[in-house]
mmCIF file of C-alpha atoms and ligand atoms in Angstrom:
data_model
loop_
_atom_site.group_PDB
_atom_site.id
_atom_site.type_symbol
_atom_site.label_atom_id
_atom_site.label_comp_id
_atom_site.label_asym_id
_atom_site.label_seq_id
_atom_site.Cartn_x
_atom_site.Cartn_y
_atom_site.Cartn_z
ATOM 1 C CA UNK J 299 0.000 0.000 0.000
ATOM 2 C CA UNK J 300 1.219 3.456 -0.822
ATOM 3 C CA UNK J 301 2.110 5.545 2.200
ATOM 4 C CA UNK J 302 0.721 9.041 1.808
ATOM 5 C CA UNK J 303 4.154 10.410 2.786
ATOM 6 C CA UNK J 304 5.587 8.753 -0.352
ATOM 7 C CA UNK J 305 3.816 11.136 -2.720
ATOM 8 C CA UNK J 306 5.951 13.860 -4.154
ATOM 9 C CA UNK J 307 4.963 17.473 -3.675
ATOM 10 C CA UNK J 308 4.368 17.676 -7.437
ATOM 11 C CA UNK J 309 1.947 14.727 -7.336
ATOM 12 C CA UNK J 310 0.043 16.227 -4.438
ATOM 13 C CA UNK J 311 -0.230 19.525 -6.283
ATOM 14 C CA UNK J 312 -1.541 17.708 -9.371
ATOM 15 C CA UNK J 313 -4.091 15.791 -7.330
ATOM 16 C CA UNK J 314 -5.333 18.975 -5.664
ATOM 17 C CA UNK J 315 -5.470 20.985 -8.859
ATOM 18 C CA UNK J 316 -7.167 18.326 -10.955
ATOM 19 C CA UNK J 317 -9.792 17.685 -8.296
ATOM 20 C CA UNK J 318 -10.548 21.379 -7.793
ATOM 21 C CA UNK J 319 -10.809 21.951 -11.552
ATOM 22 C CA UNK J 320 -13.196 19.017 -11.845
ATOM 23 C CA UNK J 321 -15.252 20.351 -8.928
ATOM 24 C CA UNK J 322 -15.512 23.771 -10.561
ATOM 25 C CA UNK J 323 -17.377 22.162 -13.454
ATOM 26 C CA UNK J 324 -19.043 19.111 -11.918
ATOM 27 C CA UNK J 325 -19.565 19.972 -8.234
ATOM 28 C CA UNK J 326 -23.118 19.520 -6.993
ATOM 29 C CA UNK J 327 -25.256 22.516 -6.158
ATOM 30 C CA UNK J 328 -26.765 21.639 -2.791
ATOM 31 C CA UNK J 329 -28.932 23.840 -0.558
ATOM 32 C CA UNK J 330 -26.465 23.796 2.345
ATOM 33 C CA UNK J 331 -23.705 24.964 0.032
ATOM 34 C CA UNK J 332 -25.477 28.269 -0.518
ATOM 35 C CA UNK J 333 -24.543 29.374 3.003
ATOM 36 C CA UNK J 334 -21.489 29.643 5.229
ATOM 37 C CA UNK J 335 -23.581 29.712 8.397
ATOM 38 C CA UNK J 336 -22.330 26.759 10.476
ATOM 39 C CA UNK J 337 -25.786 25.906 11.849
ATOM 40 C CA UNK J 338 -27.488 24.770 8.611
ATOM 41 C CA UNK J 339 -24.216 23.175 7.464
ATOM 42 C CA UNK J 340 -24.101 21.211 10.729
ATOM 43 C CA UNK J 341 -27.746 20.119 10.297
ATOM 44 C CA UNK J 342 -26.980 18.887 6.770
ATOM 45 C CA UNK J 343 -23.851 17.027 7.921
ATOM 46 C CA UNK J 344 -25.824 15.189 10.591
ATOM 47 C CA UNK J 345 -28.705 14.348 8.240
ATOM 48 C CA UNK J 346 -26.267 13.084 5.603
ATOM 49 C CA UNK J 347 -24.493 10.731 8.021
ATOM 50 C CA UNK J 348 -26.713 7.760 7.183
ATOM 51 C CA UNK J 349 -28.999 9.134 4.502
ATOM 52 C CA UNK J 350 -28.814 9.938 0.803
ATOM 53 C CA UNK J 351 -28.783 13.504 -0.485
ATOM 54 C CA UNK J 352 -32.121 13.294 -2.316
ATOM 55 C CA UNK J 353 -33.871 12.090 0.851
ATOM 56 C CA UNK J 354 -32.162 14.707 3.003
ATOM 57 C CA UNK J 355 -33.031 17.800 0.923
ATOM 58 C CA UNK J 356 -36.773 18.091 1.831
ATOM 59 C CA UNK J 357 -36.044 17.268 5.497
ATOM 60 C CA UNK J 358 -33.267 19.844 5.564
ATOM 61 C CA UNK J 359 -35.483 22.535 4.063
ATOM 62 C CA UNK J 360 -38.330 21.854 6.490
ATOM 63 C CA UNK J 361 -35.918 21.716 9.418
ATOM 64 C CA UNK J 362 -34.254 25.079 8.807
ATOM 65 C CA UNK J 363 -37.703 26.648 8.277
ATOM 66 C CA UNK J 364 -39.028 25.151 11.529
ATOM 67 C CA UNK J 365 -35.846 25.680 13.611
ATOM 68 C CA UNK J 366 -34.064 28.559 11.855
ATOM 69 C CA UNK J 367 -31.442 29.178 14.564
ATOM 70 C CA UNK J 368 -29.441 27.225 17.126
ATOM 71 C CA UNK J 369 -31.373 28.984 19.896
ATOM 72 C CA UNK J 370 -34.695 28.117 18.250
ATOM 73 C CA UNK J 371 -33.680 24.468 18.118
ATOM 74 C CA UNK J 372 -32.402 24.510 21.710
ATOM 75 C CA UNK J 373 -35.724 25.914 22.943
ATOM 76 C CA UNK J 374 -37.889 23.452 20.992
ATOM 77 C CA UNK J 375 -39.610 20.568 22.741
ATOM 78 C CA UNK J 376 -37.929 17.195 22.103
ATOM 79 C CA UNK J 377 -41.185 15.798 20.728
ATOM 80 C CA UNK J 378 -41.257 18.531 18.042
ATOM 81 C CA UNK J 379 -37.657 17.719 17.178
ATOM 82 C CA UNK J 380 -38.340 13.987 16.870
ATOM 83 C CA UNK J 381 -41.485 14.665 14.823
ATOM 84 C CA UNK J 382 -39.474 16.804 12.375
ATOM 85 C CA UNK J 383 -36.994 13.938 12.073
ATOM 86 C CA UNK J 384 -39.647 11.232 11.628
ATOM 87 C CA UNK J 385 -38.805 9.008 8.651
ATOM 88 C CA UNK J 386 -35.072 9.796 8.562
ATOM 89 C CA UNK J 387 -34.180 7.005 11.012
ATOM 90 C CA UNK J 388 -31.238 6.813 13.409
ATOM 91 C CA UNK J 389 -33.066 9.066 15.856
ATOM 92 C CA UNK J 390 -30.041 9.469 18.133
ATOM 93 C CA UNK J 391 -28.936 12.014 15.509
ATOM 94 C CA UNK J 392 -31.967 14.214 16.228
ATOM 95 C CA UNK J 393 -31.659 13.879 19.999
ATOM 96 C CA UNK J 394 -27.960 14.747 19.802
ATOM 97 C CA UNK J 395 -28.590 17.769 17.539
ATOM 98 C CA UNK J 396 -31.096 19.028 20.093
ATOM 99 C CA UNK J 397 -28.763 18.430 23.064
ATOM 100 C CA UNK J 398 -25.817 19.966 21.212
ATOM 101 C CA UNK J 399 -27.890 23.081 20.423
ATOM 102 C CA UNK J 400 -28.705 23.405 24.131
ATOM 103 C CA UNK J 401 -25.008 22.992 24.976
ATOM 104 C CA UNK J 402 -24.055 25.703 22.458
ATOM 105 C CA UNK J 403 -26.607 28.079 23.965
ATOM 106 C CA UNK J 404 -25.461 27.366 27.532
ATOM 107 C CA UNK J 405 -21.718 27.292 26.969
ATOM 108 C CA UNK J 406 -21.066 29.321 23.818
ATOM 109 C CA UNK J 407 -23.704 32.012 23.890
ATOM 110 C CA UNK J 408 -25.599 30.382 21.016
ATOM 111 C CA UNK J 409 -22.656 30.649 18.583
ATOM 112 C CA UNK J 410 -21.322 27.531 16.910
ATOM 113 C CA UNK J 411 -17.708 27.041 18.166
ATOM 114 C CA UNK J 412 -14.812 27.476 15.756
ATOM 115 C CA UNK J 413 -12.148 25.333 17.495
ATOM 116 C CA UNK J 414 -11.984 21.681 16.461
ATOM 117 C CA UNK J 415 -11.441 20.464 20.043
ATOM 118 C CA UNK J 416 -14.564 22.325 21.233
ATOM 119 C CA UNK J 417 -16.672 21.134 18.316
ATOM 120 C CA UNK J 418 -15.714 17.560 19.185
ATOM 121 C CA UNK J 419 -17.223 17.964 22.671
ATOM 122 C CA UNK J 420 -20.705 18.437 21.152
ATOM 123 C CA UNK J 421 -22.990 15.379 21.230
ATOM 124 C CA UNK J 422 -23.185 13.552 17.917
ATOM 125 C CA UNK J 423 -20.179 15.249 16.293
ATOM 126 C CA UNK J 424 -17.207 13.038 15.457
ATOM 127 C CA UNK J 425 -14.033 13.883 13.640
ATOM 128 C CA UNK J 426 -15.342 13.736 10.067
ATOM 129 C CA UNK J 427 -18.509 15.703 10.838
ATOM 130 C CA UNK J 428 -16.410 18.334 12.613
ATOM 131 C CA UNK J 429 -14.094 18.503 9.583
ATOM 132 C CA UNK J 430 -17.061 18.840 7.233
ATOM 133 C CA UNK J 431 -18.555 21.709 9.245
ATOM 134 C CA UNK J 432 -15.334 23.617 9.959
ATOM 135 C CA UNK J 433 -14.094 23.400 6.389
ATOM 136 C CA UNK J 434 -17.452 24.306 4.821
ATOM 137 C CA UNK J 435 -18.372 27.098 7.236
ATOM 138 C CA UNK J 436 -14.998 28.629 8.084
ATOM 139 C CA UNK J 437 -12.721 27.306 5.325
ATOM 140 C CA UNK J 438 -10.533 25.669 7.978
ATOM 141 C CA UNK J 439 -8.020 23.024 6.796
ATOM 142 C CA UNK J 440 -9.564 20.130 8.727
ATOM 143 C CA UNK J 441 -9.727 16.769 6.913
ATOM 144 C CA UNK J 442 -12.760 14.513 6.510
ATOM 145 C CA UNK J 443 -13.169 10.765 6.197
ATOM 146 C CA UNK J 444 -16.769 9.782 5.590
ATOM 147 C CA UNK J 445 -17.810 6.603 3.759
ATOM 148 C CA UNK J 446 -17.407 8.153 0.309
ATOM 149 C CA UNK J 447 -13.962 9.523 1.094
ATOM 150 C CA UNK J 448 -12.781 6.220 2.571
ATOM 151 C CA UNK J 449 -13.740 4.498 -0.676
ATOM 152 C CA UNK J 450 -12.010 7.062 -2.918
ATOM 153 C CA UNK J 451 -8.787 7.066 -0.893
ATOM 154 C CA UNK J 452 -8.723 3.278 -0.549
ATOM 155 C CA UNK J 453 -8.962 2.984 -4.343
ATOM 156 C CA UNK J 454 -6.535 5.809 -5.029
ATOM 157 C CA UNK J 455 -3.894 4.046 -2.931
ATOM 158 C CA UNK J 456 -4.889 0.478 -3.853
ATOM 159 C CA UNK J 457 -5.604 -0.421 -0.225
ATOM 160 C CA UNK J 458 -6.288 -4.151 0.014
ATOM 161 C CA UNK J 459 -7.368 -4.110 3.670
ATOM 162 C CA UNK J 460 -10.918 -3.131 4.731
ATOM 163 C CA UNK J 461 -10.846 0.679 5.216
ATOM 164 C CA UNK J 462 -12.037 0.489 8.830
ATOM 165 C CA UNK J 463 -8.898 -1.507 9.680
ATOM 166 C CA UNK J 464 -6.571 1.200 8.331
ATOM 167 C CA UNK J 465 -8.320 4.333 9.490
ATOM 168 C CA UNK J 466 -5.191 5.988 10.846
ATOM 169 C CA UNK J 467 -3.531 5.713 7.440
ATOM 170 C CA UNK J 468 -6.632 6.941 5.580
ATOM 171 C CA UNK J 469 -6.947 9.927 7.928
ATOM 172 C CA UNK J 470 -3.299 10.771 7.238
ATOM 173 C CA UNK J 471 -3.933 10.554 3.497
ATOM 174 C CA UNK J 472 -6.977 12.806 3.730
ATOM 175 C CA UNK J 473 -5.003 15.305 5.784
ATOM 176 C CA UNK J 474 -2.009 15.131 3.486
ATOM 177 C CA UNK J 475 -4.000 15.676 0.319
ATOM 178 C CA UNK J 476 -6.206 18.470 1.700
ATOM 179 C CA UNK J 477 -5.454 21.722 -0.071
ATOM 180 C CA UNK J 478 -4.572 24.247 2.650
ATOM 181 C CA UNK J 479 -5.475 27.100 0.303
ATOM 182 C CA UNK J 480 -8.968 25.794 -0.529
ATOM 183 C CA UNK J 481 -10.025 23.375 2.208
ATOM 184 C CA UNK J 482 -13.733 24.115 1.767
ATOM 185 C CA UNK J 483 -13.763 23.345 -1.941
ATOM 186 C CA UNK J 484 -11.318 20.477 -1.638
ATOM 187 C CA UNK J 485 -13.347 18.568 0.969
ATOM 188 C CA UNK J 486 -16.579 19.150 -0.909
ATOM 189 C CA UNK J 487 -14.935 18.061 -4.151
ATOM 190 C CA UNK J 488 -13.703 14.876 -2.498
ATOM 191 C CA UNK J 489 -17.213 14.096 -1.225
ATOM 192 C CA UNK J 490 -18.678 14.788 -4.666
ATOM 193 C CA UNK J 491 -16.108 12.629 -6.387
ATOM 194 C CA UNK J 492 -17.087 9.725 -4.136
ATOM 195 C CA UNK J 493 -20.804 10.350 -4.528
ATOM 196 C CA UNK J 494 -20.922 10.849 -8.295
ATOM 197 C CA UNK J 495 -17.834 9.298 -9.973
ATOM 198 C CA UNK J 496 -16.036 6.936 -7.609
ATOM 199 C CA UNK J 497 -19.318 5.244 -6.747
ATOM 200 C CA UNK J 498 -19.525 1.943 -4.835
ATOM 201 C CA UNK J 499 -20.416 0.005 -8.000
ATOM 202 C CA UNK J 500 -19.029 0.640 -11.483
ATOM 203 C CA UNK J 501 -16.999 3.782 -10.776
ATOM 204 C CA UNK J 502 -16.724 6.074 -13.820
ATOM 205 C CA UNK J 503 -12.925 5.973 -13.912
ATOM 206 C CA UNK J 504 -12.694 7.376 -17.434
ATOM 207 C CA UNK J 505 -14.297 10.583 -16.166
ATOM 208 C CA UNK J 506 -12.243 10.744 -12.994
ATOM 209 C CA UNK J 507 -9.728 13.571 -12.521
ATOM 210 C CA UNK J 508 -7.537 11.224 -10.475
ATOM 211 C CA UNK J 509 -7.391 8.277 -12.875
ATOM 212 C CA UNK J 510 -3.759 8.843 -13.860
ATOM 213 C CA UNK J 511 -2.755 8.543 -10.179
ATOM 214 C CA UNK J 512 -5.167 5.832 -9.119
ATOM 215 C CA UNK J 513 -3.698 2.450 -8.182
ATOM 216 C CA UNK J 514 -7.023 0.619 -8.275
ATOM 217 C CA UNK J 515 -7.656 1.866 -11.818
ATOM 218 C CA UNK J 516 -4.158 0.999 -12.935
ATOM 219 C CA UNK J 517 -4.562 -2.542 -11.584
ATOM 220 C CA UNK J 518 -8.157 -2.757 -12.899
ATOM 221 C CA UNK J 519 -9.283 -3.382 -9.331
ATOM 222 C CA UNK J 520 -11.714 -0.485 -9.023
ATOM 223 C CA UNK J 521 -14.641 -2.894 -8.704
ATOM 224 C CA UNK J 522 -12.895 -5.060 -6.096
ATOM 225 C CA UNK J 523 -11.818 -2.207 -3.831
ATOM 226 C CA UNK J 524 -12.422 -1.259 -1.154
ATOM 227 C CA UNK J 525 -12.385 -4.715 0.378
ATOM 228 C CA UNK J 526 -15.474 -5.228 2.490
ATOM 229 C CA UNK J 527 -15.343 -6.575 6.005
ATOM 230 C CA UNK J 528 -16.848 -9.966 6.573
ATOM 231 C CA UNK J 529 -19.842 -9.404 8.779
ATOM 232 C CA UNK J 530 -21.642 -11.901 10.956
ATOM 233 C CA UNK J 531 -25.261 -12.373 9.855
ATOM 234 C CA UNK J 532 -27.522 -9.990 11.765
ATOM 235 C CA UNK J 533 -29.947 -11.482 14.305
ATOM 236 C CA UNK J 534 -33.641 -11.735 13.503
ATOM 237 C CA UNK J 535 -36.172 -10.942 16.239
ATOM 238 C CA UNK J 536 -39.838 -11.908 16.179
ATOM 239 C CA UNK J 537 -41.883 -9.263 17.989
ATOM 240 C CA UNK J 538 -45.502 -9.345 19.146
ATOM 241 C CA UNK J 539 -47.145 -5.907 18.927
ATOM 242 C CA UNK J 540 -50.493 -4.826 20.376
ATOM 243 C CA UNK J 541 -52.920 -2.222 19.094
ATOM 244 C CA UNK J 542 -54.952 -1.993 22.311
ATOM 245 C CA UNK J 543 -58.416 -0.470 22.086
ATOM 246 C CA UNK J 544 -60.461 0.732 25.066
ATOM 247 C CA UNK J 545 -64.241 1.075 25.288
ATOM 248 C CA UNK J 546 -64.068 4.695 24.115
ATOM 249 C CA UNK J 547 -62.442 3.573 20.853
ATOM 250 C CA UNK J 548 -59.027 4.959 21.855
ATOM 251 C CA UNK J 549 -55.652 3.268 21.262
ATOM 252 C CA UNK J 550 -52.867 2.865 23.814
ATOM 253 C CA UNK J 551 -49.387 4.107 22.868
ATOM 254 C CA UNK J 552 -46.202 4.429 24.903
ATOM 255 C CA UNK J 553 -43.137 6.638 24.726
ATOM 256 C CA UNK J 554 -39.834 4.753 24.698
ATOM 257 C CA UNK J 555 -37.167 5.438 27.268
ATOM 258 C CA UNK J 556 -34.680 8.163 26.325
ATOM 259 C CA UNK J 557 -31.553 6.053 26.609
ATOM 260 C CA UNK J 558 -32.240 3.152 24.226
ATOM 261 C CA UNK J 559 -32.761 2.594 20.514
ATOM 262 C CA UNK J 560 -35.464 4.977 19.170
ATOM 263 C CA UNK J 561 -35.440 6.769 22.544
ATOM 264 C CA UNK J 562 -38.194 9.366 23.012
ATOM 265 C CA UNK J 563 -40.297 8.038 20.130
ATOM 266 C CA UNK J 564 -43.818 6.676 20.558
ATOM 267 C CA UNK J 565 -44.765 3.119 19.671
ATOM 268 C CA UNK J 566 -47.430 0.474 19.925
ATOM 269 C CA UNK J 567 -46.464 -1.683 22.920
ATOM 270 C CA UNK J 568 -45.148 -5.224 22.611
ATOM 271 C CA UNK J 569 -41.980 -7.254 22.867
ATOM 272 C CA UNK J 570 -39.880 -10.186 21.815
ATOM 273 C CA UNK J 571 -41.491 -13.586 21.343
ATOM 274 C CA UNK J 572 -39.760 -16.146 23.559
ATOM 275 C CA UNK J 573 -38.845 -19.599 22.166
ATOM 276 C CA UNK J 574 -41.948 -21.813 22.056
ATOM 277 C CA UNK J 575 -44.301 -18.894 22.758
ATOM 278 C CA UNK J 576 -47.215 -18.009 20.473
ATOM 279 C CA UNK J 577 -47.640 -14.437 19.228
ATOM 280 C CA UNK J 578 -50.832 -14.099 21.281
ATOM 281 C CA UNK J 579 -49.188 -15.365 24.502
ATOM 282 C CA UNK J 580 -46.223 -13.064 23.946
ATOM 283 C CA UNK J 581 -48.450 -10.019 23.508
ATOM 284 C CA UNK J 582 -50.493 -10.816 26.654
ATOM 285 C CA UNK J 583 -47.311 -11.366 28.710
ATOM 286 C CA UNK J 584 -45.469 -8.293 27.421
ATOM 287 C CA UNK J 585 -48.417 -5.988 28.003
ATOM 288 C CA UNK J 586 -48.853 -7.261 31.559
ATOM 289 C CA UNK J 587 -45.116 -6.908 32.280
ATOM 290 C CA UNK J 588 -44.628 -3.535 30.595
ATOM 291 C CA UNK J 589 -47.938 -1.777 31.263
ATOM 292 C CA UNK J 590 -49.521 -3.791 34.090
ATOM 293 C CA UNK J 591 -52.840 -4.394 32.305
ATOM 294 C CA UNK J 592 -54.801 -7.397 31.127
ATOM 295 C CA UNK J 593 -55.863 -7.543 27.488
ATOM 296 C CA UNK J 594 -57.603 -9.899 25.113
ATOM 297 C CA UNK J 595 -55.661 -10.543 21.905
ATOM 298 C CA UNK J 596 -57.836 -10.338 18.807
ATOM 299 C CA UNK J 597 -57.358 -10.575 15.069
ATOM 300 C CA UNK J 598 -54.131 -10.112 13.170
ATOM 301 C CA UNK J 599 -53.739 -6.587 11.707
ATOM 302 C CA UNK J 600 -50.452 -6.648 9.766
ATOM 303 C CA UNK J 601 -46.973 -8.220 9.663
ATOM 304 C CA UNK J 602 -44.078 -5.843 9.067
ATOM 305 C CA UNK J 603 -40.465 -6.650 8.217
ATOM 306 C CA UNK J 604 -37.908 -4.012 9.143
ATOM 307 C CA UNK J 605 -34.114 -3.973 9.194
ATOM 308 C CA UNK J 606 -32.112 -1.878 11.613
ATOM 309 C CA UNK J 607 -28.313 -1.616 11.465
ATOM 310 C CA UNK J 608 -27.640 -4.542 13.761
ATOM 311 C CA UNK J 609 -30.774 -6.672 13.569
ATOM 312 C CA UNK J 610 -33.895 -7.489 11.615
ATOM 313 C CA UNK J 611 -37.383 -7.529 13.145
ATOM 314 C CA UNK J 612 -40.685 -9.077 12.169
ATOM 315 C CA UNK J 613 -43.541 -7.198 13.847
ATOM 316 C CA UNK J 614 -46.619 -9.415 14.283
ATOM 317 C CA UNK J 615 -49.328 -6.856 15.000
ATOM 318 C CA UNK J 616 -52.699 -7.758 16.499
ATOM 319 C CA UNK J 617 -55.779 -5.814 17.494
ATOM 320 C CA UNK J 618 -56.332 -6.199 21.253
ATOM 321 C CA UNK J 619 -59.053 -5.250 23.722
ATOM 322 C CA UNK J 620 -58.333 -3.673 27.091
ATOM 323 C CA UNK J 621 -59.828 -5.890 29.803
ATOM 324 C CA UNK J 622 -58.733 -4.373 33.114
ATOM 325 C CA UNK J 623 -56.065 -2.404 34.967
ATOM 326 C CA UNK J 624 -54.798 1.156 34.667
ATOM 327 C CA UNK J 625 -51.833 1.319 32.201
ATOM 328 C CA UNK J 626 -48.552 2.093 33.996
ATOM 329 C CA UNK J 627 -45.281 3.255 32.351
ATOM 330 C CA UNK J 628 -43.332 0.346 33.892
ATOM 331 C CA UNK J 629 -40.800 -0.045 31.078
ATOM 332 C CA UNK J 630 -41.336 3.219 29.199
ATOM 333 C CA UNK J 631 -41.471 6.936 29.993
ATOM 334 C CA UNK J 632 -45.161 7.614 29.364
ATOM 335 C CA UNK J 633 -48.394 5.938 28.223
ATOM 336 C CA UNK J 634 -51.408 7.584 26.606
ATOM 337 C CA UNK J 635 -54.812 6.710 25.231
ATOM 338 C CA UNK J 636 -55.301 8.545 21.938
ATOM 339 C CA UNK J 637 -57.835 8.633 19.128
ATOM 340 C CA UNK J 638 -56.885 7.182 15.763
ATOM 341 C CA UNK J 639 -56.807 10.612 14.076
ATOM 342 C CA UNK J 640 -54.437 11.917 16.794
ATOM 343 C CA UNK J 641 -51.708 9.345 16.116
ATOM 344 C CA UNK J 642 -50.117 11.490 13.404
ATOM 345 C CA UNK J 643 -49.272 14.183 15.940
ATOM 346 C CA UNK J 644 -46.740 11.913 17.654
ATOM 347 C CA UNK J 645 -43.268 10.943 16.409
ATOM 348 C CA UNK J 646 -43.230 7.207 15.624
ATOM 349 C CA UNK J 647 -40.476 5.019 14.155
ATOM 350 C CA UNK J 648 -40.876 4.025 10.519
ATOM 351 C CA UNK J 649 -42.119 0.476 11.162
ATOM 352 C CA UNK J 650 -44.835 1.838 13.481
ATOM 353 C CA UNK J 651 -45.924 4.384 10.853
ATOM 354 C CA UNK J 652 -46.893 1.402 8.712
ATOM 355 C CA UNK J 653 -49.124 0.164 11.539
ATOM 356 C CA UNK J 654 -50.846 3.569 11.606
ATOM 357 C CA UNK J 655 -51.340 3.383 7.832
ATOM 358 C CA UNK J 656 -52.882 -0.074 8.212
ATOM 359 C CA UNK J 657 -55.221 1.253 10.909
ATOM 360 C CA UNK J 658 -56.252 4.196 8.730
ATOM 361 C CA UNK J 659 -57.211 1.839 5.921
HETATM 362 S S1 LIG P 1544 -9.919 6.291 -11.110
HETATM 363 FE FE1 LIG P 1544 -11.768 5.171 -10.642
HETATM 364 S S2 LIG P 1544 -11.338 4.054 -8.788
HETATM 365 FE FE2 LIG P 1544 -9.754 5.584 -8.994
HETATM 366 S S3 LIG P 1544 -10.466 7.298 -7.770
HETATM 367 FE FE3 LIG P 1544 -11.140 7.633 -9.864
HETATM 368 S S4 LIG P 1544 -13.210 6.764 -10.008
HETATM 369 FE FE4 LIG P 1544 -12.238 5.983 -8.141
#
């Protein structure tokens, strides 16, 4: 593997110049590139962490209209914040944005910090996000290493080890290549190259400004690199879910604890089916354990398959009837009886939104 220190100064200059020239013509025009205000740039960086640009754009536009300043976001209720994020997934990002905004108001007078070390103390901001924000907002020479950049650099240097095993080297390469005179444009160009030319499948090497320096291209290995890590198959959980109706025709929902997966979001109650247990028995047991009430499990409503990062779930959803007991938030933060038409006011995870759609039909 090429060590980034091995490149001559002339090669580095060529790489910088060719990339910046390419970016001048082919760079993407994105809403968050029309500003140098760190707040909207930060919002876009967080939204883009796990989500594609075309999905992010409408969320980004609604977000900056609803929470136009850091102080406005800090003062918003968490439920509003989660509702605005609904559908984007990875909700820890929204909770961290909210907490970080409150931290900026309390500790930095509402102004986004300009020092890398301070930015890294904000919840939800790691090294590459900090680099993305500081270079885009303040033109600071801070490198980035998101998924796209890892792929481009691994191919450029013909890295035959999975990128996550050689992060120190890839960070050094990103830092070494970064143009100190144009860090904003350089980092954005690198991201665009990864997103539009050096794509995961069938990279368009003939159109690439770096093809004369690229080891993967020279070795015709652009489709084999980067090497992917062998991953263990993800576990599959069968879940029993209850849509519990009371005599007034209301439905019981609960708000998940703050500290776990999907924290702060609302859901239809339920839990994991134990080995040998039927869906109906699981639902009755879970509802008694989690909410302290007795229910009667009725007809099947819908089955939903959903994949999270580390596991896959099958939600087996049944209509249920409340029999007795006052619902208690034993394993959640809050429970509420709501009417069907009120469900849309609450932030729900994606899989639960499909339950609401089934109910509305
Ligand atoms: S030449 Fe091909 S593989 Fe190499 S950086 Fe360019 S697009 Fe990626």
